[in-house]
Short mmCIF file of C-alpha atoms and ligand atoms in Angstrom, two decimals:
data_model
loop_
_atom_site.label_atom_id
_atom_site.label_comp_id
_atom_site.label_asym_id
_atom_site.label_seq_id
_atom_site.Cartn_x
_atom_site.Cartn_y
_atom_site.Cartn_z
CA MET B 1 -19.10 0.60 3.42
CA ASN B 2 -22.61 -0.17 4.79
CA ARG B 3 -25.16 -2.63 3.55
CA HIS B 4 -26.89 -0.06 1.64
CA ASP B 5 -23.67 0.89 -0.40
CA GLU B 6 -23.03 -2.67 -0.78
CA THR B 7 -26.30 -3.60 -2.04
CA ARG B 8 -26.18 -0.36 -4.53
CA ILE B 9 -22.89 -1.67 -6.04
CA LEU B 10 -24.14 -5.26 -6.43
CA LYS B 11 -27.18 -3.67 -8.23
CA GLN B 12 -24.52 -1.63 -10.55
CA CYS B 13 -22.63 -4.81 -11.29
CA LEU B 14 -25.90 -6.68 -12.46
CA ASN B 15 -26.69 -3.78 -14.62
CA LEU B 16 -23.35 -3.63 -16.12
CA LEU B 17 -23.65 -7.55 -16.73
CA ALA B 18 -27.08 -7.06 -18.56
CA ASP B 19 -25.61 -4.28 -20.54
CA LYS B 20 -22.16 -6.31 -21.29
CA SER B 21 -20.73 -2.92 -20.30
CA THR B 22 -18.42 -1.18 -17.62
CA THR B 23 -17.90 2.13 -16.17
CA LEU B 24 -17.44 4.52 -18.80
CA SER B 25 -16.01 8.08 -18.82
CA ALA B 26 -17.37 10.57 -21.24
CA GLU B 27 -14.25 10.78 -23.45
CA THR B 28 -11.04 9.02 -24.24
CA HIS B 29 -7.75 10.53 -22.81
CA THR B 30 -4.05 10.55 -23.56
CA SER B 31 -1.05 10.66 -21.23
CA PRO B 32 2.52 12.02 -22.63
CA VAL B 33 5.22 9.49 -22.42
CA GLU B 34 7.61 12.02 -20.72
CA ARG B 35 5.30 11.67 -17.80
CA TYR B 36 6.82 8.32 -17.25
CA THR B 37 10.58 8.91 -18.43
CA ASP B 38 11.68 12.20 -17.31
CA PRO B 39 13.83 11.85 -14.34
CA GLN B 40 13.50 15.42 -13.15
CA ARG B 41 9.71 15.09 -13.13
CA PHE B 42 9.95 11.95 -11.24
CA GLU B 43 11.85 13.78 -8.59
CA GLN B 44 8.99 16.44 -8.35
CA GLU B 45 6.38 13.55 -8.03
CA ARG B 46 8.49 11.97 -5.31
CA HIS B 47 8.66 15.17 -3.47
CA ALA B 48 5.09 16.32 -3.91
CA ILE B 49 3.32 13.09 -3.48
CA HIS B 50 5.45 10.37 -2.04
CA GLN B 51 7.39 12.24 0.45
CA ALA B 52 4.18 14.62 1.47
CA LEU B 53 1.43 12.38 1.82
CA PRO B 54 1.06 9.62 4.65
CA VAL B 55 2.18 6.33 3.53
CA ALA B 56 1.68 2.98 5.41
CA TYR B 57 4.78 0.86 5.87
CA LEU B 58 3.88 -1.84 8.30
CA HIS B 59 0.51 -3.82 9.00
CA SER B 60 0.05 -3.66 12.62
CA SER B 61 0.51 -7.39 13.17
CA GLU B 62 4.21 -6.82 12.21
CA LEU B 63 4.52 -5.14 15.67
CA PRO B 64 2.22 -7.44 17.60
CA ASN B 65 3.78 -6.93 21.14
CA PRO B 66 5.01 -4.28 23.55
CA ASN B 67 8.81 -3.79 22.81
CA ASP B 68 8.67 -5.24 19.41
CA PHE B 69 10.72 -3.30 16.85
CA ARG B 70 11.32 -3.24 13.00
CA THR B 71 13.63 -1.14 10.58
CA VAL B 72 12.32 -0.14 7.37
CA ALA B 73 13.67 1.62 4.30
CA THR B 74 11.29 4.78 3.56
CA HIS B 75 11.05 7.69 1.54
CA SER B 76 12.51 9.60 4.97
CA GLY B 77 15.48 7.19 4.98
CA ASN B 78 15.86 4.01 7.14
CA VAL B 79 13.38 4.14 10.13
CA LEU B 80 13.03 2.49 13.29
CA PHE B 81 9.38 1.50 14.28
CA THR B 82 8.91 0.53 17.84
CA ARG B 83 5.91 -0.63 19.95
CA THR B 84 6.58 0.91 23.45
CA GLU B 85 5.67 -0.85 26.69
CA ALA B 86 2.64 0.93 26.86
CA GLY B 87 1.58 -0.32 23.35
CA GLU B 88 2.02 2.96 21.46
CA VAL B 89 3.78 2.69 18.08
CA LYS B 90 6.59 5.24 17.50
CA ALA B 91 8.87 5.79 14.56
CA PHE B 92 12.47 7.28 14.62
CA HIS B 93 15.06 8.04 12.10
CA ASN B 94 17.56 4.91 12.51
CA VAL B 95 20.23 7.55 13.09
CA CYS B 96 22.35 7.94 16.13
CA ARG B 97 22.31 11.80 17.61
CA HIS B 98 26.19 11.32 18.38
CA ARG B 99 27.90 11.09 15.20
CA GLY B 100 25.18 9.56 12.92
CA ALA B 101 25.69 5.85 12.87
CA GLN B 102 22.73 3.40 12.16
CA VAL B 103 21.64 2.61 15.82
CA GLU B 104 19.91 -0.81 14.95
CA SER B 105 20.86 -3.05 12.26
CA ARG B 106 18.54 -5.95 12.64
CA ALA B 107 15.08 -6.14 10.38
CA SER B 108 13.06 -6.87 13.54
CA GLY B 109 13.06 -8.10 17.01
CA CYS B 110 12.12 -7.40 20.67
CA ALA B 111 14.09 -4.67 22.61
CA LYS B 112 13.65 -2.21 25.31
CA ALA B 113 16.63 -0.21 24.41
CA PHE B 114 18.95 -0.04 21.46
CA SER B 115 22.76 0.65 21.87
CA CYS B 116 24.47 2.41 19.00
CA PRO B 117 27.27 0.08 17.43
CA TYR B 118 29.88 2.83 17.11
CA HIS B 119 30.27 4.33 20.75
CA ALA B 120 27.34 2.53 22.48
CA TRP B 121 25.03 5.44 23.05
CA ARG B 122 21.85 3.94 24.28
CA TYR B 123 18.32 4.89 23.51
CA GLY B 124 14.89 3.54 24.97
CA ASN B 125 12.20 2.34 22.60
CA ASP B 126 10.48 5.69 23.19
CA GLY B 127 13.64 7.40 21.59
CA GLN B 128 14.95 8.85 24.71
CA LEU B 129 18.63 8.83 25.16
CA LEU B 130 19.28 6.66 28.29
CA SER B 131 23.39 7.03 28.42
CA ALA B 132 26.42 7.93 26.77
CA PRO B 133 29.71 6.16 27.70
CA PHE B 134 31.91 8.67 29.66
CA GLU B 135 29.28 10.99 29.52
CA GLN B 136 30.46 13.25 32.45
CA THR B 137 33.92 13.63 31.56
CA CYS B 138 33.59 13.62 27.66
CA PHE B 139 30.25 15.35 27.18
CA PRO B 140 29.65 17.54 30.12
CA GLU B 141 27.13 19.76 28.49
CA LEU B 142 24.97 16.86 27.18
CA ASP B 143 21.22 17.48 27.84
CA LYS B 144 19.86 13.86 27.55
CA SER B 145 16.55 15.09 27.41
CA GLN B 146 17.17 16.85 24.05
CA SER B 147 19.27 14.16 22.34
CA GLY B 148 16.86 11.56 21.85
CA LEU B 149 16.17 9.93 18.54
CA ALA B 150 14.71 12.08 15.87
CA PRO B 151 11.11 11.14 15.86
CA ILE B 152 9.00 11.08 12.47
CA PRO B 153 5.18 11.67 12.93
CA CYS B 154 3.41 8.21 12.81
CA VAL B 155 -0.07 7.26 13.27
CA GLU B 156 -1.54 3.45 13.81
CA ALA B 157 -4.87 3.38 12.11
CA TYR B 158 -6.98 0.86 10.12
CA GLY B 159 -4.71 -1.88 10.93
CA PHE B 160 -1.70 -0.18 9.33
CA ILE B 161 1.27 1.96 10.69
CA TRP B 162 1.62 5.22 8.63
CA LEU B 163 4.46 7.67 8.66
CA CYS B 164 3.26 11.18 8.06
CA PRO B 165 6.77 13.15 7.35
CA THR B 166 5.28 16.60 6.84
CA ALA B 167 3.34 16.39 10.08
CA LYS B 168 4.48 18.51 13.04
CA ASN B 169 4.03 15.68 15.62
CA ASP B 170 1.88 12.61 16.06
CA ASP B 171 -1.20 14.52 16.89
CA ASP B 172 -0.91 16.60 13.69
CA ALA B 173 -0.07 13.40 11.71
CA GLU B 174 -3.38 12.02 12.97
CA LYS B 175 -5.33 14.95 11.61
CA GLN B 176 -3.32 14.80 8.32
CA LEU B 177 -4.11 11.08 8.04
CA GLU B 178 -7.82 11.46 8.84
CA ALA B 179 -8.17 14.12 6.18
CA HIS B 180 -6.21 12.15 3.55
CA LEU B 181 -8.42 8.82 4.21
CA GLU B 182 -11.78 10.53 4.98
CA PRO B 183 -13.23 9.72 1.53
CA VAL B 184 -12.44 5.86 1.98
CA LYS B 185 -12.84 5.93 5.82
CA ALA B 186 -16.08 3.73 5.81
CA ASP B 187 -14.41 1.44 3.23
CA LEU B 188 -11.43 0.92 5.42
CA GLU B 189 -13.76 0.23 8.58
CA TRP B 190 -15.73 -2.35 6.53
CA LEU B 191 -12.53 -4.20 5.53
CA GLN B 192 -11.42 -4.66 9.28
CA CYS B 193 -7.73 -4.97 8.47
CA ASP B 194 -6.75 -4.53 12.04
CA GLY B 195 -8.19 -8.03 12.73
CA LEU B 196 -5.96 -9.61 10.03
CA HIS B 197 -2.26 -10.93 10.16
CA LYS B 198 0.52 -10.71 8.05
CA PHE B 199 1.54 -13.74 5.80
CA GLU B 200 4.94 -13.91 4.03
CA THR B 201 5.75 -10.88 2.12
CA HIS B 202 7.14 -11.01 -1.28
CA ARG B 203 9.55 -8.01 -2.61
CA ARG B 204 10.98 -7.62 -6.01
CA THR B 205 12.23 -4.39 -7.88
CA TRP B 206 10.43 -4.12 -11.48
CA LYS B 207 11.78 -1.92 -14.20
CA ALA B 208 8.56 0.22 -14.49
CA ASN B 209 7.42 3.68 -13.38
CA TRP B 210 5.20 3.74 -10.34
CA LYS B 211 2.19 5.30 -12.24
CA ILE B 212 2.25 2.43 -14.94
CA VAL B 213 2.00 -0.17 -11.90
CA THR B 214 -0.82 1.99 -10.33
CA GLU B 215 -2.75 2.28 -13.75
CA GLY B 216 -2.75 -1.66 -14.06
CA GLY B 217 -4.90 -1.85 -11.28
CA LEU B 218 -7.52 0.49 -12.32
CA GLU B 219 -9.21 -1.44 -14.99
CA THR B 220 -10.34 -5.05 -15.83
CA TYR B 221 -9.99 -4.28 -19.78
CA HIS B 222 -6.88 -6.56 -19.67
CA PHE B 223 -8.14 -9.38 -17.50
CA LYS B 224 -9.36 -11.90 -20.23
CA PHE B 225 -6.04 -11.25 -22.47
CA ALA B 226 -3.22 -10.59 -19.99
CA HIS B 227 -4.52 -13.04 -17.37
CA LYS B 228 -5.93 -15.86 -19.83
CA ASN B 229 -3.58 -18.26 -18.23
CA THR B 230 -4.38 -17.57 -14.47
CA ILE B 231 -7.29 -15.60 -13.16
CA GLY B 232 -8.86 -14.09 -16.68
CA PRO B 233 -11.57 -17.18 -16.99
CA TYR B 234 -13.05 -16.47 -13.60
CA PHE B 235 -13.89 -12.83 -14.17
CA LEU B 236 -16.27 -10.90 -16.37
CA SER B 237 -14.83 -9.27 -19.37
CA ASN B 238 -14.02 -5.59 -19.44
CA THR B 239 -16.81 -5.09 -16.54
CA CYS B 240 -16.04 -3.08 -13.29
CA VAL B 241 -17.69 -0.60 -11.23
CA THR B 242 -14.99 2.33 -10.59
CA ASP B 243 -15.50 5.07 -7.99
CA GLN B 244 -13.06 7.96 -7.37
CA LEU B 245 -13.06 8.50 -3.62
CA GLY B 246 -10.95 11.68 -2.96
CA ALA B 247 -7.39 10.81 -4.10
CA HIS B 248 -8.38 7.12 -4.00
CA PHE B 249 -10.38 4.75 -6.20
CA ARG B 250 -12.51 1.70 -5.35
CA VAL B 251 -12.68 -0.78 -8.45
CA VAL B 252 -15.28 -3.62 -8.12
CA MET B 253 -14.26 -6.47 -10.47
CA PRO B 254 -17.06 -9.08 -10.61
CA THR B 255 -16.31 -12.80 -11.30
CA GLU B 256 -18.14 -15.27 -13.37
CA GLU B 257 -20.04 -15.94 -9.84
CA LEU B 258 -22.24 -12.72 -10.47
CA LYS B 259 -24.11 -14.55 -13.05
CA SER B 260 -25.75 -16.69 -10.38
CA VAL B 261 -27.21 -13.63 -8.51
CA THR B 262 -30.55 -12.24 -9.25
CA LYS B 263 -31.94 -9.07 -8.17
CA ASP B 264 -34.26 -10.62 -5.43
CA LEU B 265 -31.18 -12.53 -4.12
CA ILE B 266 -28.94 -9.39 -3.62
CA GLN B 267 -29.79 -9.16 0.02
CA ASP B 268 -28.10 -12.40 0.82
CA VAL B 269 -24.91 -11.69 -1.25
CA ARG B 270 -21.68 -10.43 0.00
CA LEU B 271 -20.08 -8.05 -2.44
CA ARG B 272 -16.73 -10.00 -1.62
CA ASP B 273 -18.16 -13.33 -2.71
CA ILE B 274 -19.01 -12.06 -6.19
CA ALA B 275 -16.29 -9.74 -7.08
CA HIS B 276 -12.73 -8.71 -6.08
CA VAL B 277 -12.53 -5.12 -5.06
CA VAL B 278 -9.24 -3.24 -5.45
CA TYR B 279 -8.72 -0.10 -3.48
CA SER B 280 -6.03 2.05 -4.66
CA ILE B 281 -5.00 4.20 -1.81
CA ALA B 282 -2.85 7.12 -2.84
CA PRO B 283 -0.02 7.27 -3.24
CA GLN B 284 1.43 3.90 -3.05
CA MET B 285 -1.01 1.40 -1.46
CA VAL B 286 -3.24 -1.17 -3.22
CA LEU B 287 -5.58 -3.47 -1.29
CA LEU B 288 -6.86 -6.41 -3.29
CA VAL B 289 -9.88 -7.39 -1.50
CA GLN B 290 -10.85 -11.07 -1.85
CA LYS B 291 -13.44 -13.67 -0.24
CA ASN B 292 -11.48 -14.27 2.91
CA HIS B 293 -8.19 -12.28 2.77
CA ILE B 294 -6.81 -9.19 1.42
CA ASP B 295 -3.37 -8.75 -0.75
CA TRP B 296 -1.50 -5.67 0.38
CA ILE B 297 0.51 -4.37 -2.54
CA GLN B 298 3.06 -1.58 -1.93
CA THR B 299 4.61 0.27 -4.83
CA VAL B 300 7.46 2.06 -3.69
CA PRO B 301 9.09 4.44 -6.47
CA ILE B 302 12.81 4.05 -6.57
CA SER B 303 13.72 5.80 -9.86
CA VAL B 304 11.76 7.07 -12.95
CA ASP B 305 11.93 3.71 -14.38
CA GLN B 306 12.19 1.41 -11.47
CA SER B 307 9.75 0.56 -8.60
CA GLU B 308 10.01 -1.94 -5.55
CA ILE B 309 6.98 -3.79 -5.27
CA PHE B 310 5.88 -5.66 -1.81
CA ILE B 311 3.24 -8.05 -1.80
CA THR B 312 2.02 -9.10 1.45
CA PRO B 313 -1.32 -11.37 1.92
CA LEU B 314 -3.17 -10.29 5.05
CA ILE B 315 -5.06 -13.49 6.39
CA PRO B 316 -7.70 -14.09 9.23
CA LYS B 317 -5.21 -16.03 11.53
CA PRO B 318 -1.65 -15.59 12.81
CA VAL B 319 0.69 -17.84 10.84
CA GLU B 320 1.81 -19.70 14.12
CA ASP B 321 -1.63 -20.68 14.81
CA LEU B 322 -2.47 -22.21 11.20
CA THR B 323 -2.80 -26.00 10.66
CA GLU B 324 -0.69 -27.62 8.25
CA LYS B 325 -3.66 -27.66 5.81
CA GLU B 326 -4.37 -24.03 6.35
CA LEU B 327 -0.83 -23.24 5.83
CA ASP B 328 -0.74 -25.18 2.74
CA TYR B 329 -4.01 -23.39 1.53
CA TRP B 330 -2.61 -19.70 2.15
CA GLN B 331 0.69 -20.73 0.42
CA ARG B 332 -1.15 -21.95 -2.71
CA ASN B 333 -3.27 -18.72 -2.63
CA ARG B 334 -0.25 -16.74 -2.39
CA GLU B 335 1.26 -18.48 -5.24
CA ILE B 336 -1.91 -17.63 -7.42
CA SER B 337 -1.63 -14.05 -6.45
CA LEU B 338 2.09 -13.53 -7.11
CA ASN B 339 1.61 -15.35 -10.65
CA THR B 340 -1.13 -13.01 -11.64
CA LEU B 341 0.77 -10.04 -10.40
CA ASP B 342 3.82 -10.96 -12.29
CA GLU B 343 1.89 -10.99 -15.53
CA ASP B 344 0.85 -7.20 -14.69
CA PHE B 345 4.49 -6.40 -13.63
CA GLU B 346 6.04 -8.01 -16.77
CA LEU B 347 3.74 -5.88 -18.85
CA GLY B 348 4.81 -2.76 -16.97
CA GLU B 349 8.32 -3.44 -17.58
CA GLN B 350 7.49 -4.01 -21.44
CA ILE B 351 5.51 -0.61 -21.52
CA GLN B 352 8.57 0.98 -19.85
CA ALA B 353 10.73 -0.27 -22.40
CA GLY B 354 8.42 0.46 -25.21
CA MET B 355 8.52 4.14 -23.89
CA ALA B 356 12.28 4.38 -24.23
CA SER B 357 12.20 3.17 -27.90
CA GLY B 358 10.48 6.39 -28.76
CA ALA B 359 7.46 4.58 -30.80
CA ASN B 360 4.80 6.25 -28.98
CA SER B 361 4.79 10.08 -27.92
CA LYS B 362 1.50 9.24 -25.58
CA LEU B 363 -0.50 6.42 -24.07
CA THR B 364 -4.11 6.21 -24.88
CA PHE B 365 -6.94 5.49 -22.37
CA GLY B 366 -10.19 4.32 -23.69
CA ARG B 367 -13.62 5.34 -22.03
CA ASN B 368 -13.42 2.14 -19.89
CA GLU B 369 -9.91 3.45 -18.53
CA GLY B 370 -11.13 6.58 -17.18
CA ALA B 371 -9.97 6.00 -13.72
CA LEU B 372 -6.36 5.88 -15.19
CA ALA B 373 -6.97 9.47 -16.66
CA THR B 374 -8.53 10.59 -13.40
CA PHE B 375 -5.51 9.21 -11.50
CA ASN B 376 -3.18 11.10 -13.76
CA ALA B 377 -5.18 14.24 -13.36
CA TRP B 378 -4.72 14.02 -9.57
CA VAL B 379 -1.00 13.30 -10.01
CA GLU B 380 -0.70 16.71 -12.08
CA GLU B 381 -3.08 18.58 -9.58
CA ARG B 382 -0.48 17.55 -6.87
CA LEU B 383 2.42 18.73 -8.80
CA ASN B 384 0.80 22.05 -9.90
CA SER B 385 -0.17 22.67 -5.99
CA SER B 386 3.13 21.89 -4.48
S1 FES L 401 27.79 7.46 16.57
FE1 FES L 401 26.44 6.32 17.77
S2 FES L 401 27.62 6.38 19.57
FE2 FES L 401 28.77 7.39 18.25
FE1 FE2 L 402 -3.87 -7.17 -13.83
#
């Protein structure tokens, strides 16, 4: 986002404040309950969306140095992410090419090579098979150059490490990611996530369909009510500037601080100082942009009525460089985010349970919730075109 766009959005915020209004769609919409409760449909969504599109699984600061590695559960199974000696990020199925044991069981560490615990076949962090015990007598035909760990196309971009499971190779993955993120490219560059550092991740499974979780981030209608005991009082009621950017959304949520801005002061104001900006990056990333940091929220669908949610604050300094005062500041900040988001996810669980009761055959989206309808239309389009 350049200064021109920031100024344009600031003006839109001021106009909405003057009109006591929000971004409105032409009409109201509905969403049938089966879309959130049908297990067969869930599998179709997982296949057409979550396993097909690029997904960020790590922030770059989680593999800060050459030879660092991490193992992560993904939609492609357990994946071993490495940073090679040359600094390149690679991703492999964490599955031995001999008889399929998991090669690395640690969550993270630093290693130039990995030895399978079963029969000690050894792989470099570039995936190459280096050695197999008794190779010459027991595996005389083994071609080590063809028996490296199975790679998964992977790209490091905008401060994150993305898997592109349907790409043919890393180059193809780069093209796929570029096409997928093109409509939010300028915004991702503006955020400079590659200069941030991961703070402690919070992880919990909630009993709610992934779409309910996504929908909760696309409107501010609920702020003054659902968040009345946390952040509600700091935000304008039912006021946000929402833009669809390809498969993604940007929702600018002004705080009460917008009231101190006049049109002639706009040039001196940073959007981030008077609003939270939510980026919903399809299919499972949300970036909650605040004054000096970003909360990265990952919603990983587990089943039709369960989602695992990871919340990771991305902050300006590495944790090991923080003073005691700074550490305390970021811990308190993290608590506020977690408490607020818990309010959203608890409501998500209630909605899911309510659907199971049979009380409603559909959900209703008002004109102020137009982004929810557009998001769901995008889901339908993906399903129909897969
Ligand atoms: S399964 Fe890995 S060495 Fe045998
Ligand atoms: Fe919320």
